[in-house]
Structure formats: structure tokens, C-alpha cells
Coordinates of C-alpha atoms in Angstrom, one line a residue:
X1 CA 3.6 -24.3 11.2
X2 CA 4.8 -22.7 7.8
X3 CA 2.2 -21.1 5.7
X4 CA 1.3 -22.9 2.5
X5 CA 0.5 -21.5 -0.9
X6 CA -1.2 -23.0 -4.0
X7 CA -1.0 -21.1 -7.5
X8 CA -3.6 -22.1 -9.7
X9 CA -2.7 -21.4 -13.5
X10 CA -4.1 -21.6 -16.7
X11 CA -1.4 -22.8 -18.9
X12 CA -3.6 -21.6 -22.0
X13 CA -4.4 -18.0 -20.9
X14 CA -3.3 -15.1 -22.9
X15 CA -0.3 -15.7 -24.8
X16 CA 0.8 -18.6 -22.6
X17 CA 3.6 -16.5 -20.8
X18 CA 3.0 -18.0 -17.3
X19 CA 4.8 -21.3 -18.4
X20 CA 8.2 -19.6 -18.7
X21 CA 8.1 -17.5 -15.3
X22 CA 6.6 -20.2 -13.2
X23 CA 9.9 -21.3 -11.4
X24 CA 10.6 -17.6 -10.4
X25 CA 7.1 -17.2 -9.2
X26 CA 7.2 -20.2 -6.9
X27 CA 10.6 -18.7 -5.6
X28 CA 8.9 -15.3 -4.6
X29 CA 6.2 -17.2 -2.7
X30 CA 9.0 -19.2 -1.1
X31 CA 10.8 -16.1 0.1
X32 CA 7.5 -14.6 1.4
X33 CA 7.3 -17.4 3.7
X34 CA 4.9 -19.9 2.0
X35 CA 5.5 -23.4 1.2
X36 CA 4.2 -23.2 -2.4
X37 CA 2.9 -25.6 -5.0
X38 CA 1.1 -25.1 -8.5
X39 CA -1.7 -26.8 -10.2
X40 CA -2.3 -26.4 -13.9
X41 CA -5.9 -26.1 -14.8
X42 CA -7.3 -28.6 -17.5
X43 CA -10.3 -28.6 -20.0
X44 CA -12.4 -30.2 -17.8
X45 CA -15.3 -28.3 -16.5
X46 CA -14.7 -26.3 -13.3
X47 CA -11.1 -27.1 -13.1
X48 CA -9.8 -24.2 -11.3
X49 CA -13.0 -24.1 -9.1
X50 CA -12.7 -27.3 -8.0
X51 CA -9.1 -27.1 -7.1
X52 CA -9.5 -23.9 -5.3
X53 CA -12.1 -25.5 -3.0
X54 CA -10.0 -28.6 -2.4
X55 CA -7.0 -26.4 -1.6
X56 CA -9.0 -23.9 0.9
X57 CA -10.5 -27.1 2.7
X58 CA -7.0 -28.6 3.1
X59 CA -6.0 -25.6 5.1
X60 CA -3.8 -23.6 2.3
X61 CA -3.4 -19.9 3.5
X62 CA -3.2 -18.5 0.0
X63 CA -4.5 -19.2 -3.3
X64 CA -3.1 -17.4 -6.4
X65 CA -5.3 -17.3 -9.2
X66 CA -2.7 -17.0 -12.3
X67 CA -4.5 -16.9 -15.6
X68 CA -7.3 -14.2 -17.0
X69 CA -10.7 -13.2 -15.8
X70 CA -12.4 -16.6 -16.4
X71 CA -9.8 -18.5 -14.3
X72 CA -10.1 -15.7 -11.5
X73 CA -13.8 -16.1 -11.5
X74 CA -13.6 -20.1 -11.3
X75 CA -11.0 -19.6 -8.1
X76 CA -13.4 -17.0 -6.6
X77 CA -16.4 -19.6 -6.8
X78 CA -14.3 -22.2 -5.7
X79 CA -13.7 -20.3 -2.0
X80 CA -16.4 -17.7 -1.8
X81 CA -18.8 -19.9 0.0
X82 CA -16.7 -21.4 2.4
X83 CA -16.9 -20.3 6.2
X84 CA -12.8 -20.2 6.2
X85 CA -11.7 -18.6 3.0
X86 CA -7.9 -18.3 2.3
X87 CA -6.4 -15.0 1.0
X88 CA -6.3 -14.5 -2.5
X89 CA -3.4 -13.3 -4.7
X90 CA -3.7 -12.7 -8.6
X91 CA -1.4 -12.9 -11.7
X92 CA -3.2 -11.7 -14.6
X93 CA -2.4 -13.1 -18.0
X94 CA -5.5 -12.9 -19.9
X95 CA -7.1 -10.3 -22.3
X96 CA -8.7 -7.5 -20.3
X97 CA -7.7 -8.4 -16.6
X98 CA -10.4 -6.2 -15.2
X99 CA -9.9 -6.9 -11.6
X100 CA -6.3 -6.9 -11.7
X101 CA -6.5 -3.4 -13.3
X102 CA -8.9 -2.5 -10.4
X103 CA -6.3 -3.6 -7.8
X104 CA -3.4 -1.8 -9.6
X105 CA -1.6 -5.0 -10.0
X106 CA 0.8 -5.1 -12.9
X107 CA -0.8 -6.9 -16.1
X108 CA 2.0 -7.3 -18.3
X109 CA 4.7 -8.7 -16.0
X110 CA 3.7 -11.8 -13.9
X111 CA 6.9 -11.5 -11.8
X112 CA 6.1 -8.1 -10.7
X113 CA 2.5 -9.1 -10.0
X114 CA 3.8 -11.9 -7.7
X115 CA 6.2 -9.8 -5.9
X116 CA 3.4 -7.9 -4.3
X117 CA 3.2 -10.5 -1.7
X118 CA 6.7 -9.2 -0.6
X119 CA 5.3 -5.8 0.5
X120 CA 4.6 -4.9 4.0
X121 CA 1.2 -3.1 3.1
X122 CA -0.4 -5.5 0.6
X123 CA -3.7 -6.9 1.9
X124 CA -7.2 -5.7 2.3
X125 CA -10.9 -7.0 2.0
X126 CA -13.0 -6.8 -0.9
X127 CA -16.7 -7.2 -1.4
X128 CA -17.8 -9.8 -3.7
X129 CA -21.1 -10.2 -5.6
X130 CA -23.5 -13.2 -5.3
X131 CA -26.0 -14.0 -8.2
X132 CA -28.2 -16.9 -7.3
X133 CA -25.8 -19.5 -6.2
X134 CA -22.9 -18.2 -8.2
X135 CA -20.2 -15.6 -7.0
X136 CA -18.5 -12.6 -8.8
X137 CA -16.0 -9.9 -8.1
X138 CA -16.2 -7.6 -10.9
X139 CA -19.3 -7.2 -12.9
X140 CA -22.8 -8.9 -13.4
X141 CA -24.7 -7.5 -16.4
X142 CA -27.5 -8.6 -18.9
X143 CA -28.9 -7.2 -22.0
X144 CA -27.7 -7.3 -25.8
X145 CA -24.5 -5.3 -25.5
X146 CA -23.3 -7.6 -22.6
X147 CA -23.8 -10.6 -25.1
X148 CA -20.9 -9.8 -27.2
X149 CA -18.6 -11.4 -24.5
X150 CA -20.0 -14.9 -25.5
X151 CA -19.3 -14.3 -29.3
X152 CA -15.7 -13.3 -29.5
X153 CA -13.7 -16.5 -30.0
X154 CA -11.1 -17.0 -27.5
X155 CA -8.1 -17.0 -30.0
X156 CA -9.5 -13.6 -31.3
X157 CA -9.5 -12.3 -27.8
X158 CA -5.8 -13.3 -27.2
X159 CA -4.5 -11.8 -30.7
X160 CA -6.5 -8.8 -30.7
X161 CA -7.5 -7.8 -27.1
X162 CA -9.9 -4.7 -26.6
X163 CA -10.1 -4.3 -30.3
X164 CA -11.9 -7.7 -30.6
X165 CA -14.7 -6.4 -28.1
X166 CA -15.0 -3.3 -29.9
X167 CA -15.4 -4.7 -33.3
X168 CA -18.1 -7.1 -31.9
X169 CA -19.9 -4.3 -30.1
X170 CA -20.1 -2.2 -33.3
X171 CA -21.6 -5.3 -35.0
X172 CA -24.0 -5.6 -32.4
X173 CA -25.3 -1.9 -31.7
X174 CA -28.0 -2.2 -34.9
X175 CA -29.5 -5.5 -33.0
X176 CA -30.2 -3.9 -29.7
X177 CA -33.6 -5.1 -28.3
X178 CA -34.8 -3.4 -25.2
X179 CA -36.6 -5.9 -22.9
X180 CA -39.4 -4.7 -20.3
X181 CA -38.1 -5.7 -16.9
X182 CA -38.8 -5.0 -13.1
X183 CA -35.7 -4.1 -11.5
X184 CA -36.0 -3.5 -7.6
X185 CA -33.0 -2.2 -5.9
X186 CA -32.7 -1.3 -2.0
X187 CA -36.4 -0.3 -1.7
X188 CA -36.9 1.2 -5.0
X189 CA -38.1 -0.2 -8.5
X190 CA -37.6 0.6 -12.0
X191 CA -40.3 -0.8 -14.3
X192 CA -39.9 -0.4 -18.1
X193 CA -37.5 -1.0 -21.0
X194 CA -34.1 -1.6 -20.7
X195 CA -31.0 -2.5 -23.3
X196 CA -28.3 -3.0 -20.5
X197 CA -28.3 -3.8 -16.9
X198 CA -24.8 -3.7 -15.1
X199 CA -23.8 -4.0 -11.5
X200 CA -19.9 -3.2 -11.0
X201 CA -17.8 -4.2 -8.0
X202 CA -15.1 -2.2 -9.7
X203 CA -14.3 0.9 -11.8
X204 CA -12.8 -1.3 -14.6
X205 CA -15.5 -2.5 -17.2
X206 CA -14.1 -4.3 -20.2
X207 CA -10.9 -2.2 -19.8
X208 CA -12.7 1.0 -19.6
X209 CA -12.2 3.1 -16.1
X210 CA -14.7 5.8 -16.7
X211 CA -18.0 3.8 -17.0
X212 CA -18.2 3.5 -13.1
X213 CA -15.8 6.0 -12.0
X214 CA -16.9 6.3 -8.3
X215 CA -17.0 2.6 -7.6
X216 CA -15.8 1.4 -4.4
X217 CA -13.9 -2.0 -3.8
X218 CA -15.0 -2.2 -0.1
X219 CA -18.1 -0.3 0.7
X220 CA -20.8 -3.0 0.4
X221 CA -22.6 -1.4 -2.7
X222 CA -22.9 -2.4 -6.3
X223 CA -22.6 0.6 -8.8
X224 CA -25.6 0.0 -10.7
X225 CA -26.2 1.3 -14.5
X226 CA -29.6 0.7 -16.3
X227 CA -29.5 1.7 -19.9
X228 CA -33.2 2.4 -20.8
X229 CA -34.8 2.1 -24.0
X230 CA -32.7 4.0 -26.7
X231 CA -32.3 4.4 -30.4
X232 CA -29.3 3.4 -32.2
X233 CA -28.2 7.0 -32.6
X234 CA -28.8 7.5 -28.7
X235 CA -27.0 4.5 -28.0
X236 CA -23.8 5.7 -30.0
X237 CA -24.1 9.1 -28.2
X238 CA -24.5 7.5 -24.8
X239 CA -21.4 5.0 -25.3
X240 CA -19.3 7.9 -26.2
X241 CA -20.0 9.8 -23.0
X242 CA -19.7 6.7 -21.0
X243 CA -15.9 6.3 -22.2
X244 CA -15.4 9.8 -21.2
X245 CA -17.2 9.5 -17.9
X246 CA -19.8 12.2 -18.8
X247 CA -22.9 9.9 -18.6
X248 CA -23.6 9.8 -15.0
X249 CA -26.6 12.5 -15.2
X250 CA -27.8 11.4 -18.6
X251 CA -31.7 11.0 -18.7
X252 CA -31.3 7.7 -20.7
X253 CA -29.8 5.7 -17.7
X254 CA -30.3 5.3 -14.1
X255 CA -27.2 5.2 -12.0
X256 CA -27.6 4.3 -8.5
X257 CA -25.8 2.5 -5.6
X258 CA -27.4 -0.7 -4.3
X259 CA -26.7 -3.7 -1.8
X260 CA -29.5 -5.8 -3.2
X261 CA -31.0 -6.0 -6.7
X262 CA -33.6 -8.3 -8.3
X263 CA -33.9 -8.3 -12.1
X264 CA -37.1 -9.8 -13.5
X265 CA -38.2 -9.9 -17.3
X266 CA -41.9 -8.6 -17.4
X267 CA -42.7 -11.1 -20.4
X268 CA -42.1 -14.6 -20.1
X269 CA -40.9 -14.7 -23.6
X270 CA -38.2 -12.4 -23.1
X271 CA -34.6 -13.8 -22.4
X272 CA -32.1 -11.9 -20.2
X273 CA -28.6 -13.9 -20.3
X274 CA -26.6 -12.8 -17.3
X275 CA -22.9 -12.3 -17.5
X276 CA -20.7 -12.6 -14.4
X277 CA -17.2 -11.4 -14.9
X278 CA -17.4 -12.2 -18.7
X279 CA -18.9 -15.5 -18.6
X280 CA -22.5 -16.9 -18.8
X281 CA -23.9 -16.9 -15.4
X282 CA -27.6 -18.1 -15.8
X283 CA -30.6 -16.2 -16.9
X284 CA -33.1 -13.7 -15.2
X285 CA -35.1 -13.5 -13.0
X286 CA -32.1 -13.3 -10.9
X287 CA -31.2 -11.8 -7.5
X288 CA -27.9 -10.3 -6.3
X289 CA -26.4 -9.3 -3.3
X290 CA -23.1 -7.7 -2.3
X291 CA -21.0 -9.3 0.4
X292 CA -19.4 -6.6 2.1
X293 CA -15.4 -7.1 2.7
X294 CA -15.9 -10.7 2.2
X295 CA -12.6 -11.8 0.7
X296 CA -8.8 -10.8 1.7
X297 CA -6.9 -9.9 -1.4
X298 CA -3.4 -9.3 -2.2
X299 CA -3.3 -5.6 -4.0
X300 CA -1.1 -2.7 -4.7
X301 CA -2.5 -0.6 -2.3
X302 CA 0.0 2.2 -2.8
X303 CA -1.6 3.0 -6.1
X304 CA -5.2 2.4 -5.5
X305 CA -7.2 5.6 -5.3
X306 CA -8.0 6.6 -1.5
X307 CA -11.9 6.9 -2.5
X308 CA -11.8 3.3 -3.8
X309 CA -11.2 1.8 -0.5
X310 CA -13.2 2.7 2.6
X311 CA -11.3 1.0 5.1
X312 CA -8.1 -1.4 5.4
X313 CA -6.7 -3.6 8.1
X314 CA -3.4 -1.2 8.2
X315 CA -5.8 2.0 8.7
X316 CA -7.7 0.2 11.4
X317 CA -4.1 -0.5 13.1
X318 CA -3.1 2.7 12.6
X319 CA -6.4 4.4 13.8
X320 CA -6.4 2.2 16.9
X321 CA -2.7 2.9 17.7
X322 CA -3.6 6.8 17.4
X323 CA -6.6 6.2 19.5
X324 CA -4.7 4.4 22.4
X325 CA -1.7 7.0 22.3
X326 CA -4.4 9.9 22.4
X327 CA -6.0 8.0 25.7
X328 CA -2.7 7.5 27.1
X329 CA -1.6 11.2 27.0
X330 CA -5.1 12.1 28.4
X331 CA -4.3 9.8 31.1
X332 CA -0.9 11.3 32.0
X333 CA -2.4 14.6 31.9
X334 CA -5.2 14.1 34.2
X335 CA -2.5 12.7 36.8

């Protein structure tokens, strides 16, 4: 039976460029051997998520998330909890496209992004994060600075991109209010004031790749950053260092790897809003768990740094062939 693909696209994402390329994108997946159809998301709540669940349960082999990080997060939440999960492909058309950046998927050319499906070496399994009953594939964050995502209007994001976030971030700096928290992670605990908590699955945070430079896509660990209580001047210095990747040993932060994390405000009147892949995901207290190599994705494996992937299906196959070849040589030698 021929394989099937379902493209779930946001017709209003970014600058609405997907509409013009949709016919060509459908043709690419057809040439790759998929009977392909498309679904345009609607303003209804969880439109992309519900369609992703429906397509997966009907046995589609490939789901293509075409849109921004919000659309991608919905699609992930539609399939991550299922026992049988289809392969995921991504065609970015949003503002930051953090996950596409991490997978080295072309972000300004939907046709080029779709053509990754035609490559031989194109799939591997990624980690996903689970926060309560929700899933994320890029970041989970809490604290004053992370709340700027909610305050930037979607139209402003489309028109000005990163500049919109940077402008809002500069506006929020004087309003930073550290919160007393307990953060338990893999048998350790931090108790004290924190102004920002970040759990990253990739090295791309808000379009910047130096904040978590050693993040791995499939090692089963979050890269965790806790920004302790800091003055406005300290925060300015720390942000400047973070953008250059020079913050990892700074005494004002905790930088660690962890599979399980639990965040709890110590004062019941304090509120910590949790941001999951740029969208509101609920309030702490919240538990986070890294689901190692939980979902197969289509990526630009030729350009992803080798230290960002611990193992791939192709590597396992090559390794297996190599071992079998060595064993065969040894057997013949013994004879």
C-alpha cells in the first residue's frame, strides 16, 4: 500500500507565503512516494493539534507541520501522546522558527524545506519534553523575561521579527521580579530566588544559538539554565554574555543537564507562568520530563553538527554492517 502524507499548514503564518507554494509542495511529497493531501488550520482552538491526532490515528505515515513554532507545537501535542506516531516533517514560515533552525531546515524557502524528504539520509529520532500533560520540542521557560512572548502582538512579530522581541525584552528588564523557588533536578535541588528558568531541547532559543551551545537533540537530557536573583545591571551584563556564549560558568546562573525537573514556587502568592515553545503552557508548580528519542523527524542531517546528535538510524545501520563485516573476516581468518 502506498504511504500517505498530510500537510497541516497555517494559511496566516509569517507573511502568508505558503499559499503560493502549496501545489509545488504537494508535488514534492508525491514524488517522494506519498499520497499527499493538505489541511488548512482554522481559528478554532487546537485546530492543528486535532487534525494531527486524526491523521495519525487514521494511519498517515508522515505529517508535515507547515507554519510557525505555534503550529509546530500544536502538531507535536497532537501526536506525541499516541502509541503509534507518524514521522514529522517541518516547513517553517513563522517569525523565529527555532526548531527548524536547530534542524538546519531552510527557513526562507518552503520548497527547499519540502525537498529534504527526497534525500536518502534524512531522518532521525529526537527528544521531546513533557510538561504536565503537554508536550514541547524546543523550550520550556518561566520567569519575567519569558513572559515577553505573550506581550508581542502577532502582527508585530510578522513585520519586525526578532526586533519585536528585543524591543519588548528591553522594556521588561526594569520590571524583573525574582521569585523564590524550589527546583529539583535529577536528585539535586536549588532553593532560592530565580528570575528566569529555561529548559532547552535545542541550541536555538529565540533565534540565538549561543545561549545553550552544547544542547543535544537526542541525548535524553534538557539543558537547564537558572538565572538567580540579579540586579538590572547584572541582567544586562549576563544577557550580553549569553548572546556570545560566554555565560556558562557565570556565578549568577546554574547551568546543568537533567532528565527530570520540578519547579515549585515557595510562596503561594507567587505566580510563575510556563512558556512552552513560545506559547502559554500553564503555571508552576510543574514537572518536566525528557522523552528520549520519542519522535522521528525529517531534518537536514548533513548540516547538523555531529555533537548535536548522539546516534541516528543510519549510524546504527552502518555500525551494524561494520561489525558484521569484521566478524565475517574473523571467521574466515580462523578457518
